[in-house]
């Protein structure tokens, strides 16, 4: 399973989104945090901004929807060309139906779990998804500290995927930095979202390479 780095633009200069995405050409994906001020207490951008950005970048988009009623709103992000669309299981009324709608539109379908949400109810449904995002902070804001207590869930998720023999990615998001990426990789995460770590660096591409090397050294299936 390859190591993938997906920087989040949340704490970048959002008034120059295309320019900021241009600074992370070493990344595998660009992570776009869509927040609606209802599912989380913060508000970012929505479909029109994502659509316009997709026309301005070669990087595949990894859209993280922190919104209520993703069953209604998520498919449009797949139609807009997002390579991966992640929705929160806490907000979806029919996760399997929604994942199938996303895949039908050509996107990878992913579920996200807040720190307090277990993976157990979804283990039998894993083949319906292309990725599980284990949130390592409470969603809503960048710059928070990595919650170590999420590591056992990352490990249980990876073990279940390995037992299935499936090619499903495990993503972590929140507080990922040079200090924490190794433990997350060791627990079985292979895709890493990093917001402030990448965008507060003088050279975002060098930071991406450093994070990638640390994850590659630590990863075990
Ligand atoms: C938080 C977002 C994250 C955020 C991560 O709810 O989902 O993607 O940008 O930021 P850092 O890496 O600073 O914790
Ligand atoms: Zn995110």
mmCIF file with all atom_site columns, C-alpha atoms and ligand atoms in Angstrom:
data_model
loop_
_atom_site.group_PDB
_atom_site.id
_atom_site.type_symbol
_atom_site.label_atom_id
_atom_site.label_alt_id
_atom_site.label_comp_id
_atom_site.label_asym_id
_atom_site.label_entity_id
_atom_site.label_seq_id
_atom_site.pdbx_PDB_ins_code
_atom_site.Cartn_x
_atom_site.Cartn_y
_atom_site.Cartn_z
_atom_site.occupancy
_atom_site.B_iso_or_equiv
_atom_site.pdbx_formal_charge
_atom_site.auth_seq_id
_atom_site.auth_comp_id
_atom_site.auth_asym_id
_atom_site.auth_atom_id
_atom_site.pdbx_PDB_model_num
ATOM   1   C  CA  . UNK A 1 1   ? 0.000   0.000  0.000   1.00 0.00 ? 1   UNK A CA  1
ATOM   2   C  CA  . UNK A 1 2   ? 1.527   3.314  -1.060  1.00 0.00 ? 2   UNK A CA  1
ATOM   3   C  CA  . UNK A 1 3   ? 2.037   6.270  1.223   1.00 0.00 ? 3   UNK A CA  1
ATOM   4   C  CA  . UNK A 1 4   ? 0.005   9.303  0.108   1.00 0.00 ? 4   UNK A CA  1
ATOM   5   C  CA  . UNK A 1 5   ? 0.284   12.883 1.312   1.00 0.00 ? 5   UNK A CA  1
ATOM   6   C  CA  . UNK A 1 6   ? -2.763  15.128 1.008   1.00 0.00 ? 6   UNK A CA  1
ATOM   7   C  CA  . UNK A 1 7   ? -2.134  18.646 2.340   1.00 0.00 ? 7   UNK A CA  1
ATOM   8   C  CA  . UNK A 1 8   ? -5.157  20.534 3.622   1.00 0.00 ? 8   UNK A CA  1
ATOM   9   C  CA  . UNK A 1 9   ? -5.548  24.110 2.392   1.00 0.00 ? 9   UNK A CA  1
ATOM   10  C  CA  . UNK A 1 10  ? -7.662  25.049 5.420   1.00 0.00 ? 10  UNK A CA  1
ATOM   11  C  CA  . UNK A 1 11  ? -4.963  27.189 7.007   1.00 0.00 ? 11  UNK A CA  1
ATOM   12  C  CA  . UNK A 1 12  ? -3.508  28.500 3.763   1.00 0.00 ? 12  UNK A CA  1
ATOM   13  C  CA  . UNK A 1 13  ? -4.311  31.898 2.222   1.00 0.00 ? 13  UNK A CA  1
ATOM   14  C  CA  . UNK A 1 14  ? -7.836  31.087 1.052   1.00 0.00 ? 14  UNK A CA  1
ATOM   15  C  CA  . UNK A 1 15  ? -8.026  34.346 -0.908  1.00 0.00 ? 15  UNK A CA  1
ATOM   16  C  CA  . UNK A 1 16  ? -5.487  32.798 -3.294  1.00 0.00 ? 16  UNK A CA  1
ATOM   17  C  CA  . UNK A 1 17  ? -6.577  29.172 -3.293  1.00 0.00 ? 17  UNK A CA  1
ATOM   18  C  CA  . UNK A 1 18  ? -5.222  28.290 -6.736  1.00 0.00 ? 18  UNK A CA  1
ATOM   19  C  CA  . UNK A 1 19  ? -1.881  29.904 -5.883  1.00 0.00 ? 19  UNK A CA  1
ATOM   20  C  CA  . UNK A 1 20  ? -1.684  27.984 -2.608  1.00 0.00 ? 20  UNK A CA  1
ATOM   21  C  CA  . UNK A 1 21  ? -2.413  24.683 -4.345  1.00 0.00 ? 21  UNK A CA  1
ATOM   22  C  CA  . UNK A 1 22  ? 0.367   25.562 -6.791  1.00 0.00 ? 22  UNK A CA  1
ATOM   23  C  CA  . UNK A 1 23  ? 2.820   25.470 -3.864  1.00 0.00 ? 23  UNK A CA  1
ATOM   24  C  CA  . UNK A 1 24  ? 2.241   21.758 -3.118  1.00 0.00 ? 24  UNK A CA  1
ATOM   25  C  CA  . UNK A 1 25  ? 3.143   20.066 -6.402  1.00 0.00 ? 25  UNK A CA  1
ATOM   26  C  CA  . UNK A 1 26  ? 4.973   17.300 -4.468  1.00 0.00 ? 26  UNK A CA  1
ATOM   27  C  CA  . UNK A 1 27  ? 1.645   16.189 -2.957  1.00 0.00 ? 27  UNK A CA  1
ATOM   28  C  CA  . UNK A 1 28  ? -0.434  13.234 -4.170  1.00 0.00 ? 28  UNK A CA  1
ATOM   29  C  CA  . UNK A 1 29  ? -3.774  14.944 -3.537  1.00 0.00 ? 29  UNK A CA  1
ATOM   30  C  CA  . UNK A 1 30  ? -5.047  18.290 -2.314  1.00 0.00 ? 30  UNK A CA  1
ATOM   31  C  CA  . UNK A 1 31  ? -7.357  17.963 0.699   1.00 0.00 ? 31  UNK A CA  1
ATOM   32  C  CA  . UNK A 1 32  ? -10.347 20.310 0.560   1.00 0.00 ? 32  UNK A CA  1
ATOM   33  C  CA  . UNK A 1 33  ? -12.294 20.796 3.802   1.00 0.00 ? 33  UNK A CA  1
ATOM   34  C  CA  . UNK A 1 34  ? -15.912 21.694 3.111   1.00 0.00 ? 34  UNK A CA  1
ATOM   35  C  CA  . UNK A 1 35  ? -17.634 22.905 6.306   1.00 0.00 ? 35  UNK A CA  1
ATOM   36  C  CA  . UNK A 1 36  ? -21.202 24.125 6.684   1.00 0.00 ? 36  UNK A CA  1
ATOM   37  C  CA  . UNK A 1 37  ? -21.288 25.715 10.166  1.00 0.00 ? 37  UNK A CA  1
ATOM   38  C  CA  . UNK A 1 38  ? -23.820 23.060 11.208  1.00 0.00 ? 38  UNK A CA  1
ATOM   39  C  CA  . UNK A 1 39  ? -22.059 19.701 11.271  1.00 0.00 ? 39  UNK A CA  1
ATOM   40  C  CA  . UNK A 1 40  ? -19.009 21.574 12.585  1.00 0.00 ? 40  UNK A CA  1
ATOM   41  C  CA  . UNK A 1 41  ? -18.824 25.053 14.129  1.00 0.00 ? 41  UNK A CA  1
ATOM   42  C  CA  . UNK A 1 42  ? -16.878 26.518 11.209  1.00 0.00 ? 42  UNK A CA  1
ATOM   43  C  CA  . UNK A 1 43  ? -17.571 27.549 7.639   1.00 0.00 ? 43  UNK A CA  1
ATOM   44  C  CA  . UNK A 1 44  ? -15.228 27.299 4.647   1.00 0.00 ? 44  UNK A CA  1
ATOM   45  C  CA  . UNK A 1 45  ? -16.247 26.900 1.016   1.00 0.00 ? 45  UNK A CA  1
ATOM   46  C  CA  . UNK A 1 46  ? -18.633 24.804 -1.022  1.00 0.00 ? 46  UNK A CA  1
ATOM   47  C  CA  . UNK A 1 47  ? -19.215 23.318 -4.440  1.00 0.00 ? 47  UNK A CA  1
ATOM   48  C  CA  . UNK A 1 48  ? -18.754 26.477 -6.594  1.00 0.00 ? 48  UNK A CA  1
ATOM   49  C  CA  . UNK A 1 49  ? -15.290 27.100 -5.145  1.00 0.00 ? 49  UNK A CA  1
ATOM   50  C  CA  . UNK A 1 50  ? -14.275 23.433 -5.471  1.00 0.00 ? 50  UNK A CA  1
ATOM   51  C  CA  . UNK A 1 51  ? -15.495 23.367 -9.084  1.00 0.00 ? 51  UNK A CA  1
ATOM   52  C  CA  . UNK A 1 52  ? -13.472 26.468 -9.987  1.00 0.00 ? 52  UNK A CA  1
ATOM   53  C  CA  . UNK A 1 53  ? -10.394 25.171 -8.216  1.00 0.00 ? 53  UNK A CA  1
ATOM   54  C  CA  . UNK A 1 54  ? -10.551 21.829 -10.025 1.00 0.00 ? 54  UNK A CA  1
ATOM   55  C  CA  . UNK A 1 55  ? -10.288 23.708 -13.299 1.00 0.00 ? 55  UNK A CA  1
ATOM   56  C  CA  . UNK A 1 56  ? -7.072  25.365 -12.071 1.00 0.00 ? 56  UNK A CA  1
ATOM   57  C  CA  . UNK A 1 57  ? -5.069  22.391 -10.736 1.00 0.00 ? 57  UNK A CA  1
ATOM   58  C  CA  . UNK A 1 58  ? -3.669  19.085 -11.961 1.00 0.00 ? 58  UNK A CA  1
ATOM   59  C  CA  . UNK A 1 59  ? -3.650  17.656 -8.438  1.00 0.00 ? 59  UNK A CA  1
ATOM   60  C  CA  . UNK A 1 60  ? -6.460  15.195 -7.718  1.00 0.00 ? 60  UNK A CA  1
ATOM   61  C  CA  . UNK A 1 61  ? -8.930  16.527 -5.157  1.00 0.00 ? 61  UNK A CA  1
ATOM   62  C  CA  . UNK A 1 62  ? -9.575  14.757 -1.858  1.00 0.00 ? 62  UNK A CA  1
ATOM   63  C  CA  . UNK A 1 63  ? -12.790 16.414 -0.689  1.00 0.00 ? 63  UNK A CA  1
ATOM   64  C  CA  . UNK A 1 64  ? -13.606 16.100 3.030   1.00 0.00 ? 64  UNK A CA  1
ATOM   65  C  CA  . UNK A 1 65  ? -17.226 16.999 3.618   1.00 0.00 ? 65  UNK A CA  1
ATOM   66  C  CA  . UNK A 1 66  ? -17.978 18.157 7.155   1.00 0.00 ? 66  UNK A CA  1
ATOM   67  C  CA  . UNK A 1 67  ? -21.587 18.938 6.386   1.00 0.00 ? 67  UNK A CA  1
ATOM   68  C  CA  . UNK A 1 68  ? -25.040 17.817 7.369   1.00 0.00 ? 68  UNK A CA  1
ATOM   69  C  CA  . UNK A 1 69  ? -27.044 15.747 4.898   1.00 0.00 ? 69  UNK A CA  1
ATOM   70  C  CA  . UNK A 1 70  ? -24.158 14.532 2.698   1.00 0.00 ? 70  UNK A CA  1
ATOM   71  C  CA  . UNK A 1 71  ? -26.664 12.119 1.136   1.00 0.00 ? 71  UNK A CA  1
ATOM   72  C  CA  . UNK A 1 72  ? -28.091 15.112 -0.712  1.00 0.00 ? 72  UNK A CA  1
ATOM   73  C  CA  . UNK A 1 73  ? -24.939 17.172 -1.349  1.00 0.00 ? 73  UNK A CA  1
ATOM   74  C  CA  . UNK A 1 74  ? -22.002 14.776 -1.800  1.00 0.00 ? 74  UNK A CA  1
ATOM   75  C  CA  . UNK A 1 75  ? -22.762 13.348 -5.277  1.00 0.00 ? 75  UNK A CA  1
ATOM   76  C  CA  . UNK A 1 76  ? -22.349 16.784 -6.895  1.00 0.00 ? 76  UNK A CA  1
ATOM   77  C  CA  . UNK A 1 77  ? -18.715 16.893 -5.727  1.00 0.00 ? 77  UNK A CA  1
ATOM   78  C  CA  . UNK A 1 78  ? -18.089 13.597 -7.525  1.00 0.00 ? 78  UNK A CA  1
ATOM   79  C  CA  . UNK A 1 79  ? -19.808 14.969 -10.620 1.00 0.00 ? 79  UNK A CA  1
ATOM   80  C  CA  . UNK A 1 80  ? -17.563 18.036 -10.434 1.00 0.00 ? 80  UNK A CA  1
ATOM   81  C  CA  . UNK A 1 81  ? -14.556 15.743 -10.798 1.00 0.00 ? 81  UNK A CA  1
ATOM   82  C  CA  . UNK A 1 82  ? -13.306 15.212 -7.243  1.00 0.00 ? 82  UNK A CA  1
ATOM   83  C  CA  . UNK A 1 83  ? -11.203 12.055 -7.300  1.00 0.00 ? 83  UNK A CA  1
ATOM   84  C  CA  . UNK A 1 84  ? -12.163 11.187 -3.720  1.00 0.00 ? 84  UNK A CA  1
ATOM   85  C  CA  . UNK A 1 85  ? -15.214 12.246 -1.726  1.00 0.00 ? 85  UNK A CA  1
ATOM   86  C  CA  . UNK A 1 86  ? -15.314 11.650 2.041   1.00 0.00 ? 86  UNK A CA  1
ATOM   87  C  CA  . UNK A 1 87  ? -18.484 12.052 4.081   1.00 0.00 ? 87  UNK A CA  1
ATOM   88  C  CA  . UNK A 1 88  ? -19.049 11.628 7.823   1.00 0.00 ? 88  UNK A CA  1
ATOM   89  C  CA  . UNK A 1 89  ? -21.018 8.556  8.889   1.00 0.00 ? 89  UNK A CA  1
ATOM   90  C  CA  . UNK A 1 90  ? -22.450 10.597 11.765  1.00 0.00 ? 90  UNK A CA  1
ATOM   91  C  CA  . UNK A 1 91  ? -24.213 12.800 9.201   1.00 0.00 ? 91  UNK A CA  1
ATOM   92  C  CA  . UNK A 1 92  ? -25.280 10.253 6.597   1.00 0.00 ? 92  UNK A CA  1
ATOM   93  C  CA  . UNK A 1 93  ? -28.597 8.454  6.772   1.00 0.00 ? 93  UNK A CA  1
ATOM   94  C  CA  . UNK A 1 94  ? -27.589 5.767  4.221   1.00 0.00 ? 94  UNK A CA  1
ATOM   95  C  CA  . UNK A 1 95  ? -23.787 5.430  3.950   1.00 0.00 ? 95  UNK A CA  1
ATOM   96  C  CA  . UNK A 1 96  ? -23.812 2.436  1.613   1.00 0.00 ? 96  UNK A CA  1
ATOM   97  C  CA  . UNK A 1 97  ? -26.307 3.991  -0.773  1.00 0.00 ? 97  UNK A CA  1
ATOM   98  C  CA  . UNK A 1 98  ? -24.320 7.211  -0.799  1.00 0.00 ? 98  UNK A CA  1
ATOM   99  C  CA  . UNK A 1 99  ? -21.004 5.406  -1.412  1.00 0.00 ? 99  UNK A CA  1
ATOM   100 C  CA  . UNK A 1 100 ? -22.562 3.627  -4.378  1.00 0.00 ? 100 UNK A CA  1
ATOM   101 C  CA  . UNK A 1 101 ? -23.794 6.956  -5.763  1.00 0.00 ? 101 UNK A CA  1
ATOM   102 C  CA  . UNK A 1 102 ? -20.282 8.383  -5.476  1.00 0.00 ? 102 UNK A CA  1
ATOM   103 C  CA  . UNK A 1 103 ? -18.635 5.394  -7.163  1.00 0.00 ? 103 UNK A CA  1
ATOM   104 C  CA  . UNK A 1 104 ? -21.237 5.520  -9.936  1.00 0.00 ? 104 UNK A CA  1
ATOM   105 C  CA  . UNK A 1 105 ? -20.050 9.069  -10.628 1.00 0.00 ? 105 UNK A CA  1
ATOM   106 C  CA  . UNK A 1 106 ? -16.422 7.952  -10.903 1.00 0.00 ? 106 UNK A CA  1
ATOM   107 C  CA  . UNK A 1 107 ? -15.140 9.035  -7.481  1.00 0.00 ? 107 UNK A CA  1
ATOM   108 C  CA  . UNK A 1 108 ? -13.513 7.076  -4.699  1.00 0.00 ? 108 UNK A CA  1
ATOM   109 C  CA  . UNK A 1 109 ? -16.037 6.816  -1.863  1.00 0.00 ? 109 UNK A CA  1
ATOM   110 C  CA  . UNK A 1 110 ? -14.831 7.330  1.688   1.00 0.00 ? 110 UNK A CA  1
ATOM   111 C  CA  . UNK A 1 111 ? -16.320 7.413  5.171   1.00 0.00 ? 111 UNK A CA  1
ATOM   112 C  CA  . UNK A 1 112 ? -15.013 9.593  7.994   1.00 0.00 ? 112 UNK A CA  1
ATOM   113 C  CA  . UNK A 1 113 ? -15.254 8.836  11.706  1.00 0.00 ? 113 UNK A CA  1
ATOM   114 C  CA  . UNK A 1 114 ? -15.005 11.482 14.413  1.00 0.00 ? 114 UNK A CA  1
ATOM   115 C  CA  . UNK A 1 115 ? -12.731 10.538 17.339  1.00 0.00 ? 115 UNK A CA  1
ATOM   116 C  CA  . UNK A 1 116 ? -15.717 9.283  19.367  1.00 0.00 ? 116 UNK A CA  1
ATOM   117 C  CA  . UNK A 1 117 ? -17.233 7.178  16.561  1.00 0.00 ? 117 UNK A CA  1
ATOM   118 C  CA  . UNK A 1 118 ? -16.317 3.493  16.388  1.00 0.00 ? 118 UNK A CA  1
ATOM   119 C  CA  . UNK A 1 119 ? -15.400 1.550  13.255  1.00 0.00 ? 119 UNK A CA  1
ATOM   120 C  CA  . UNK A 1 120 ? -17.179 -1.576 14.505  1.00 0.00 ? 120 UNK A CA  1
ATOM   121 C  CA  . UNK A 1 121 ? -20.640 -0.899 13.002  1.00 0.00 ? 121 UNK A CA  1
ATOM   122 C  CA  . UNK A 1 122 ? -18.995 -0.471 9.575   1.00 0.00 ? 122 UNK A CA  1
ATOM   123 C  CA  . UNK A 1 123 ? -16.654 -3.472 9.490   1.00 0.00 ? 123 UNK A CA  1
ATOM   124 C  CA  . UNK A 1 124 ? -18.996 -5.685 7.473   1.00 0.00 ? 124 UNK A CA  1
ATOM   125 C  CA  . UNK A 1 125 ? -19.593 -2.817 5.044   1.00 0.00 ? 125 UNK A CA  1
ATOM   126 C  CA  . UNK A 1 126 ? -15.921 -2.037 4.332   1.00 0.00 ? 126 UNK A CA  1
ATOM   127 C  CA  . UNK A 1 127 ? -15.973 -3.384 0.741   1.00 0.00 ? 127 UNK A CA  1
ATOM   128 C  CA  . UNK A 1 128 ? -18.446 -0.607 -0.097  1.00 0.00 ? 128 UNK A CA  1
ATOM   129 C  CA  . UNK A 1 129 ? -15.792 2.030  0.615   1.00 0.00 ? 129 UNK A CA  1
ATOM   130 C  CA  . UNK A 1 130 ? -12.437 2.958  -0.916  1.00 0.00 ? 130 UNK A CA  1
ATOM   131 C  CA  . UNK A 1 131 ? -11.089 4.704  2.161   1.00 0.00 ? 131 UNK A CA  1
ATOM   132 C  CA  . UNK A 1 132 ? -11.763 5.181  5.862   1.00 0.00 ? 132 UNK A CA  1
ATOM   133 C  CA  . UNK A 1 133 ? -10.800 8.538  7.354   1.00 0.00 ? 133 UNK A CA  1
ATOM   134 C  CA  . UNK A 1 134 ? -10.044 8.198  11.046  1.00 0.00 ? 134 UNK A CA  1
ATOM   135 C  CA  . UNK A 1 135 ? -10.166 11.743 12.406  1.00 0.00 ? 135 UNK A CA  1
ATOM   136 C  CA  . UNK A 1 136 ? -7.294  12.336 14.796  1.00 0.00 ? 136 UNK A CA  1
ATOM   137 C  CA  . UNK A 1 137 ? -8.804  15.619 16.078  1.00 0.00 ? 137 UNK A CA  1
ATOM   138 C  CA  . UNK A 1 138 ? -12.385 16.809 16.481  1.00 0.00 ? 138 UNK A CA  1
ATOM   139 C  CA  . UNK A 1 139 ? -13.293 18.095 13.016  1.00 0.00 ? 139 UNK A CA  1
ATOM   140 C  CA  . UNK A 1 140 ? -13.702 21.819 12.456  1.00 0.00 ? 140 UNK A CA  1
ATOM   141 C  CA  . UNK A 1 141 ? -10.365 23.543 12.843  1.00 0.00 ? 141 UNK A CA  1
ATOM   142 C  CA  . UNK A 1 142 ? -6.734  23.241 11.824  1.00 0.00 ? 142 UNK A CA  1
ATOM   143 C  CA  . UNK A 1 143 ? -3.830  23.460 14.214  1.00 0.00 ? 143 UNK A CA  1
ATOM   144 C  CA  . UNK A 1 144 ? -5.161  21.119 16.927  1.00 0.00 ? 144 UNK A CA  1
ATOM   145 C  CA  . UNK A 1 145 ? -3.166  18.411 18.726  1.00 0.00 ? 145 UNK A CA  1
ATOM   146 C  CA  . UNK A 1 146 ? -3.187  14.814 17.485  1.00 0.00 ? 146 UNK A CA  1
ATOM   147 C  CA  . UNK A 1 147 ? -5.365  12.575 19.727  1.00 0.00 ? 147 UNK A CA  1
ATOM   148 C  CA  . UNK A 1 148 ? -3.253  9.514  20.575  1.00 0.00 ? 148 UNK A CA  1
ATOM   149 C  CA  . UNK A 1 149 ? -6.384  7.671  21.725  1.00 0.00 ? 149 UNK A CA  1
ATOM   150 C  CA  . UNK A 1 150 ? -7.406  7.214  18.085  1.00 0.00 ? 150 UNK A CA  1
ATOM   151 C  CA  . UNK A 1 151 ? -4.414  4.935  17.366  1.00 0.00 ? 151 UNK A CA  1
ATOM   152 C  CA  . UNK A 1 152 ? -6.143  1.664  18.402  1.00 0.00 ? 152 UNK A CA  1
ATOM   153 C  CA  . UNK A 1 153 ? -9.018  2.476  16.017  1.00 0.00 ? 153 UNK A CA  1
ATOM   154 C  CA  . UNK A 1 154 ? -6.557  3.036  13.168  1.00 0.00 ? 154 UNK A CA  1
ATOM   155 C  CA  . UNK A 1 155 ? -4.996  -0.341 13.943  1.00 0.00 ? 155 UNK A CA  1
ATOM   156 C  CA  . UNK A 1 156 ? -8.384  -2.137 14.160  1.00 0.00 ? 156 UNK A CA  1
ATOM   157 C  CA  . UNK A 1 157 ? -9.431  -0.591 10.848  1.00 0.00 ? 157 UNK A CA  1
ATOM   158 C  CA  . UNK A 1 158 ? -6.210  -1.593 9.097   1.00 0.00 ? 158 UNK A CA  1
ATOM   159 C  CA  . UNK A 1 159 ? -6.379  -5.130 10.552  1.00 0.00 ? 159 UNK A CA  1
ATOM   160 C  CA  . UNK A 1 160 ? -9.944  -5.586 9.287   1.00 0.00 ? 160 UNK A CA  1
ATOM   161 C  CA  . UNK A 1 161 ? -8.933  -4.392 5.811   1.00 0.00 ? 161 UNK A CA  1
ATOM   162 C  CA  . UNK A 1 162 ? -5.930  -6.721 5.756   1.00 0.00 ? 162 UNK A CA  1
ATOM   163 C  CA  . UNK A 1 163 ? -8.153  -9.638 6.842   1.00 0.00 ? 163 UNK A CA  1
ATOM   164 C  CA  . UNK A 1 164 ? -10.491 -8.845 3.945   1.00 0.00 ? 164 UNK A CA  1
ATOM   165 C  CA  . UNK A 1 165 ? -7.586  -8.658 1.507   1.00 0.00 ? 165 UNK A CA  1
ATOM   166 C  CA  . UNK A 1 166 ? -9.104  -5.409 0.237   1.00 0.00 ? 166 UNK A CA  1
ATOM   167 C  CA  . UNK A 1 167 ? -7.328  -2.376 -1.223  1.00 0.00 ? 167 UNK A CA  1
ATOM   168 C  CA  . UNK A 1 168 ? -8.885  0.223  1.058   1.00 0.00 ? 168 UNK A CA  1
ATOM   169 C  CA  . UNK A 1 169 ? -6.919  3.264  2.177   1.00 0.00 ? 169 UNK A CA  1
ATOM   170 C  CA  . UNK A 1 170 ? -6.795  4.439  5.782   1.00 0.00 ? 170 UNK A CA  1
ATOM   171 C  CA  . UNK A 1 171 ? -6.482  8.199  6.103   1.00 0.00 ? 171 UNK A CA  1
ATOM   172 C  CA  . UNK A 1 172 ? -5.666  10.258 9.186   1.00 0.00 ? 172 UNK A CA  1
ATOM   173 C  CA  . UNK A 1 173 ? -6.501  13.944 9.483   1.00 0.00 ? 173 UNK A CA  1
ATOM   174 C  CA  . UNK A 1 174 ? -5.677  16.349 12.281  1.00 0.00 ? 174 UNK A CA  1
ATOM   175 C  CA  . UNK A 1 175 ? -2.445  17.169 14.086  1.00 0.00 ? 175 UNK A CA  1
ATOM   176 C  CA  . UNK A 1 176 ? -0.336  15.261 11.572  1.00 0.00 ? 176 UNK A CA  1
ATOM   177 C  CA  . UNK A 1 177 ? 3.258   16.509 11.714  1.00 0.00 ? 177 UNK A CA  1
ATOM   178 C  CA  . UNK A 1 178 ? 6.811   15.215 11.733  1.00 0.00 ? 178 UNK A CA  1
ATOM   179 C  CA  . UNK A 1 179 ? 6.247   14.311 15.394  1.00 0.00 ? 179 UNK A CA  1
ATOM   180 C  CA  . UNK A 1 180 ? 3.044   12.282 14.941  1.00 0.00 ? 180 UNK A CA  1
ATOM   181 C  CA  . UNK A 1 181 ? 3.117   10.857 11.409  1.00 0.00 ? 181 UNK A CA  1
ATOM   182 C  CA  . UNK A 1 182 ? 5.291   7.893  12.374  1.00 0.00 ? 182 UNK A CA  1
ATOM   183 C  CA  . UNK A 1 183 ? 2.909   6.571  15.034  1.00 0.00 ? 183 UNK A CA  1
ATOM   184 C  CA  . UNK A 1 184 ? -0.059  6.931  12.679  1.00 0.00 ? 184 UNK A CA  1
ATOM   185 C  CA  . UNK A 1 185 ? 1.798   5.070  9.932   1.00 0.00 ? 185 UNK A CA  1
ATOM   186 C  CA  . UNK A 1 186 ? 2.845   2.370  12.377  1.00 0.00 ? 186 UNK A CA  1
ATOM   187 C  CA  . UNK A 1 187 ? -0.796  1.930  13.361  1.00 0.00 ? 187 UNK A CA  1
ATOM   188 C  CA  . UNK A 1 188 ? -1.650  1.306  9.688   1.00 0.00 ? 188 UNK A CA  1
ATOM   189 C  CA  . UNK A 1 189 ? -2.588  4.658  8.144   1.00 0.00 ? 189 UNK A CA  1
ATOM   190 C  CA  . UNK A 1 190 ? -1.293  5.105  4.595   1.00 0.00 ? 190 UNK A CA  1
ATOM   191 C  CA  . UNK A 1 191 ? -2.801  8.480  3.623   1.00 0.00 ? 191 UNK A CA  1
ATOM   192 C  CA  . UNK A 1 192 ? -1.914  11.569 5.596   1.00 0.00 ? 192 UNK A CA  1
ATOM   193 C  CA  . UNK A 1 193 ? -3.651  14.916 5.668   1.00 0.00 ? 193 UNK A CA  1
ATOM   194 C  CA  . UNK A 1 194 ? -1.449  17.712 6.957   1.00 0.00 ? 194 UNK A CA  1
ATOM   195 C  CA  . UNK A 1 195 ? -2.616  21.304 7.071   1.00 0.00 ? 195 UNK A CA  1
ATOM   196 C  CA  . UNK A 1 196 ? -0.598  23.557 9.317   1.00 0.00 ? 196 UNK A CA  1
ATOM   197 C  CA  . UNK A 1 197 ? 2.503   21.340 9.133   1.00 0.00 ? 197 UNK A CA  1
ATOM   198 C  CA  . UNK A 1 198 ? 2.709   21.868 5.363   1.00 0.00 ? 198 UNK A CA  1
ATOM   199 C  CA  . UNK A 1 199 ? 1.461   25.444 5.040   1.00 0.00 ? 199 UNK A CA  1
ATOM   200 C  CA  . UNK A 1 200 ? 3.418   26.860 7.959   1.00 0.00 ? 200 UNK A CA  1
ATOM   201 C  CA  . UNK A 1 201 ? 6.641   25.504 6.458   1.00 0.00 ? 201 UNK A CA  1
ATOM   202 C  CA  . UNK A 1 202 ? 8.854   27.870 4.450   1.00 0.00 ? 202 UNK A CA  1
ATOM   203 C  CA  . UNK A 1 203 ? 9.021   25.250 1.716   1.00 0.00 ? 203 UNK A CA  1
ATOM   204 C  CA  . UNK A 1 204 ? 5.776   23.237 1.596   1.00 0.00 ? 204 UNK A CA  1
ATOM   205 C  CA  . UNK A 1 205 ? 7.163   20.752 -0.948  1.00 0.00 ? 205 UNK A CA  1
ATOM   206 C  CA  . UNK A 1 206 ? 10.193  20.017 1.227   1.00 0.00 ? 206 UNK A CA  1
ATOM   207 C  CA  . UNK A 1 207 ? 7.860   19.447 4.191   1.00 0.00 ? 207 UNK A CA  1
ATOM   208 C  CA  . UNK A 1 208 ? 5.747   17.050 2.109   1.00 0.00 ? 208 UNK A CA  1
ATOM   209 C  CA  . UNK A 1 209 ? 8.895   15.073 1.225   1.00 0.00 ? 209 UNK A CA  1
ATOM   210 C  CA  . UNK A 1 210 ? 9.999   14.980 4.872   1.00 0.00 ? 210 UNK A CA  1
ATOM   211 C  CA  . UNK A 1 211 ? 6.575   13.736 5.993   1.00 0.00 ? 211 UNK A CA  1
ATOM   212 C  CA  . UNK A 1 212 ? 6.534   11.129 3.222   1.00 0.00 ? 212 UNK A CA  1
ATOM   213 C  CA  . UNK A 1 213 ? 9.941   9.777  4.228   1.00 0.00 ? 213 UNK A CA  1
ATOM   214 C  CA  . UNK A 1 214 ? 8.966   9.503  7.885   1.00 0.00 ? 214 UNK A CA  1
ATOM   215 C  CA  . UNK A 1 215 ? 5.712   7.712  6.994   1.00 0.00 ? 215 UNK A CA  1
ATOM   216 C  CA  . UNK A 1 216 ? 7.446   5.330  4.609   1.00 0.00 ? 216 UNK A CA  1
ATOM   217 C  CA  . UNK A 1 217 ? 9.999   4.424  7.264   1.00 0.00 ? 217 UNK A CA  1
ATOM   218 C  CA  . UNK A 1 218 ? 7.296   3.717  9.863   1.00 0.00 ? 218 UNK A CA  1
ATOM   219 C  CA  . UNK A 1 219 ? 4.508   2.095  7.828   1.00 0.00 ? 219 UNK A CA  1
ATOM   220 C  CA  . UNK A 1 220 ? 3.657   -1.506 8.417   1.00 0.00 ? 220 UNK A CA  1
ATOM   221 C  CA  . UNK A 1 221 ? 0.594   -3.347 7.226   1.00 0.00 ? 221 UNK A CA  1
HETATM 222 C  C1  . LIG B 2 .   ? -10.027 19.700 10.481  1.00 0.00 ? 1   LIG B C1  1
HETATM 223 C  C2  . LIG B 2 .   ? -9.775  19.409 9.028   1.00 0.00 ? 1   LIG B C2  1
HETATM 224 C  C3  . LIG B 2 .   ? -8.359  19.148 8.712   1.00 0.00 ? 1   LIG B C3  1
HETATM 225 C  C4  . LIG B 2 .   ? -7.424  20.296 9.057   1.00 0.00 ? 1   LIG B C4  1
HETATM 226 C  C5  . LIG B 2 .   ? -6.161  19.681 9.547   1.00 0.00 ? 1   LIG B C5  1
HETATM 227 O  O1  . LIG B 2 .   ? -11.333 19.465 10.802  1.00 0.00 ? 1   LIG B O1  1
HETATM 228 O  O2  . LIG B 2 .   ? -10.513 18.285 8.603   1.00 0.00 ? 1   LIG B O2  1
HETATM 229 O  O3  . LIG B 2 .   ? -8.179  18.729 7.375   1.00 0.00 ? 1   LIG B O3  1
HETATM 230 O  O4  . LIG B 2 .   ? -7.132  21.151 7.996   1.00 0.00 ? 1   LIG B O4  1
HETATM 231 O  O5  . LIG B 2 .   ? -5.317  20.688 9.982   1.00 0.00 ? 1   LIG B O5  1
HETATM 232 P  P1  . LIG B 2 .   ? -4.002  20.368 10.808  1.00 0.00 ? 1   LIG B P1  1
HETATM 233 O  O6  . LIG B 2 .   ? -3.135  19.485 9.957   1.00 0.00 ? 1   LIG B O6  1
HETATM 234 O  O7  . LIG B 2 .   ? -3.433  21.704 11.066  1.00 0.00 ? 1   LIG B O7  1
HETATM 235 O  O8  . LIG B 2 .   ? -4.404  19.657 12.073  1.00 0.00 ? 1   LIG B O8  1
HETATM 236 ZN ZN1 . LIG B 2 .   ? -10.000 17.426 6.647   1.00 0.00 ? 2   LIG B ZN1 1
#
